[in-house]
mmCIF file of C-alpha atoms in Angstrom:
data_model
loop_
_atom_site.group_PDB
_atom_site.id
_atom_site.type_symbol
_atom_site.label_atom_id
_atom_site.label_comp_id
_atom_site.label_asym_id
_atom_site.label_seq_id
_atom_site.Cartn_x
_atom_site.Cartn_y
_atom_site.Cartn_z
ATOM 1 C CA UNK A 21 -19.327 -22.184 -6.884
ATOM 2 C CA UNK A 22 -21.537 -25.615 -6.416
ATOM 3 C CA UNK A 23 -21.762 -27.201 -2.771
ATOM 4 C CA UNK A 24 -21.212 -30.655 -4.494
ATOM 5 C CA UNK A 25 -23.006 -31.936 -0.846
ATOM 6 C CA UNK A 26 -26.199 -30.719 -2.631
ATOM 7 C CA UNK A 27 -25.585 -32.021 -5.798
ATOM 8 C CA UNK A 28 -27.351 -35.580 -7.192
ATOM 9 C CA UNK A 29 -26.799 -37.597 -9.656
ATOM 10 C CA UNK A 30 -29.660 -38.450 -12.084
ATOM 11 C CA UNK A 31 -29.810 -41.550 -9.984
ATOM 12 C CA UNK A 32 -30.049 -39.506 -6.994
ATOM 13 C CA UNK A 33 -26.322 -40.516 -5.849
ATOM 14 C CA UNK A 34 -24.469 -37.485 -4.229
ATOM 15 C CA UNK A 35 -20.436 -37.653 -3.508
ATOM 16 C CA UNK A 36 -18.596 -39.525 -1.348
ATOM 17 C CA UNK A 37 -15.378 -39.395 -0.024
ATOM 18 C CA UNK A 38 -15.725 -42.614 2.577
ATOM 19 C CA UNK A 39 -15.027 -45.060 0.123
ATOM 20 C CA UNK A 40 -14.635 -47.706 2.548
ATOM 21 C CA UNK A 41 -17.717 -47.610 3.684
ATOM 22 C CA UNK A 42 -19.083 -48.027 0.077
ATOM 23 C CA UNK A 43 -18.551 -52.034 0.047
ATOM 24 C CA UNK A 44 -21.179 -53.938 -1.610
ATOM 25 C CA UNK A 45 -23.097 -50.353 -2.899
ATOM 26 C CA UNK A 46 -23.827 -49.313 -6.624
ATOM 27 C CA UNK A 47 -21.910 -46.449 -6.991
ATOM 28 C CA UNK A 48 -20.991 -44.293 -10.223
ATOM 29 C CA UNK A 49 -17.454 -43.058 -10.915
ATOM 30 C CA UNK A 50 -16.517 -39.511 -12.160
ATOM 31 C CA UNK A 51 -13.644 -38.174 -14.092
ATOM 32 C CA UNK A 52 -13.480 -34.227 -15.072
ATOM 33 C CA UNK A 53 -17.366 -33.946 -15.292
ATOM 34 C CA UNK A 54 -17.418 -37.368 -17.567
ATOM 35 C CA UNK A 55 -19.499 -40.259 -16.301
ATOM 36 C CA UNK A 56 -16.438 -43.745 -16.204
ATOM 37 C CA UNK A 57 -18.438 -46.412 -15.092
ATOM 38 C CA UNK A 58 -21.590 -47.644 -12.954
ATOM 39 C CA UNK A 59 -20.864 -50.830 -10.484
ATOM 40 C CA UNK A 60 -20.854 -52.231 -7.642
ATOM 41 C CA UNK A 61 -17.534 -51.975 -4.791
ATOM 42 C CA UNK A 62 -15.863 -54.906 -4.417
ATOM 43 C CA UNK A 63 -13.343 -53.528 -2.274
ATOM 44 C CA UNK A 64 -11.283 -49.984 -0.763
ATOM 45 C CA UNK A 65 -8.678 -49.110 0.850
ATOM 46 C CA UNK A 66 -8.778 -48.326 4.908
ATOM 47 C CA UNK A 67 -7.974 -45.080 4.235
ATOM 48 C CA UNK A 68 -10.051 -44.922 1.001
ATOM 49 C CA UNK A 69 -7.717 -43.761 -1.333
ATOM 50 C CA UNK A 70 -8.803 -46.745 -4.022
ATOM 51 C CA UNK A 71 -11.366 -48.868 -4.336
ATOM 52 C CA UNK A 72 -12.100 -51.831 -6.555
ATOM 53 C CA UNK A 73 -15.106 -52.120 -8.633
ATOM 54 C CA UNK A 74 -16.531 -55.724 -9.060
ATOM 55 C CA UNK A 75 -16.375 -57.238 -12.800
ATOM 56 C CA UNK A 76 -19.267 -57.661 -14.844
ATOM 57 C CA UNK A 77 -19.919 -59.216 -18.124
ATOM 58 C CA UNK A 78 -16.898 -59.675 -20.214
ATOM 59 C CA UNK A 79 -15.383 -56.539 -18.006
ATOM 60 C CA UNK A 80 -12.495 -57.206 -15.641
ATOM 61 C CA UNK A 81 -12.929 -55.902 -11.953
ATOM 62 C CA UNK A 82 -11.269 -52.174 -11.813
ATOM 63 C CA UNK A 83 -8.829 -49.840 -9.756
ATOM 64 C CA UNK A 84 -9.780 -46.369 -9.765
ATOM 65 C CA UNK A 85 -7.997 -43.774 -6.939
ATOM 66 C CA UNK A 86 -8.884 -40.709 -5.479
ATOM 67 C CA UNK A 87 -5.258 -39.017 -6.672
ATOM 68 C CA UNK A 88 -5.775 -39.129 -9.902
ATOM 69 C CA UNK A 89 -9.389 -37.257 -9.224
ATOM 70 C CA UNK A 90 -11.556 -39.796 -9.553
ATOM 71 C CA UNK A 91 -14.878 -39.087 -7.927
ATOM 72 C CA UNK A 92 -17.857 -41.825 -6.800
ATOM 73 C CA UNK A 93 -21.275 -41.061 -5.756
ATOM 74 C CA UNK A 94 -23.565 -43.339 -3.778
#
């Protein structure tokens, strides 16, 4: 079994589960070992169960929670 604290990212990113304290940081988000998305947090949750990440581009700002097994490393 992998200590995910000792795993990185290509980017050098490892997990987080504080993610309110990720406001304003690039982070990448994780589903079942498949790379979502790379942005910035616009916003989470007190308790960080969701957080928001910023829109870019044409793409609309997005909602991603830790129930559904989401993962984001910083």
């Amino acid at each position: 079994m992998t200590d995910l604290s000792l795993v990185r990212t290509v980017h050098g990113r490892g997990l987080r589960k504080d993610w309110a304290q990720l406001i304003g940081h690039t982070v990448e988000v994780w589903l079942l070992d498949h790379h979502i998305l790379t942005g910035v947090v616009e916003q989470a949750a007190d308790d960080d169960s969701v957080l928001w990440i910023a829109a870019e581009g044409l793409s609309t700002r997005k909602l991603f929670d830790k129930s559904t097994g989401y993962q984001v490393w910083a």
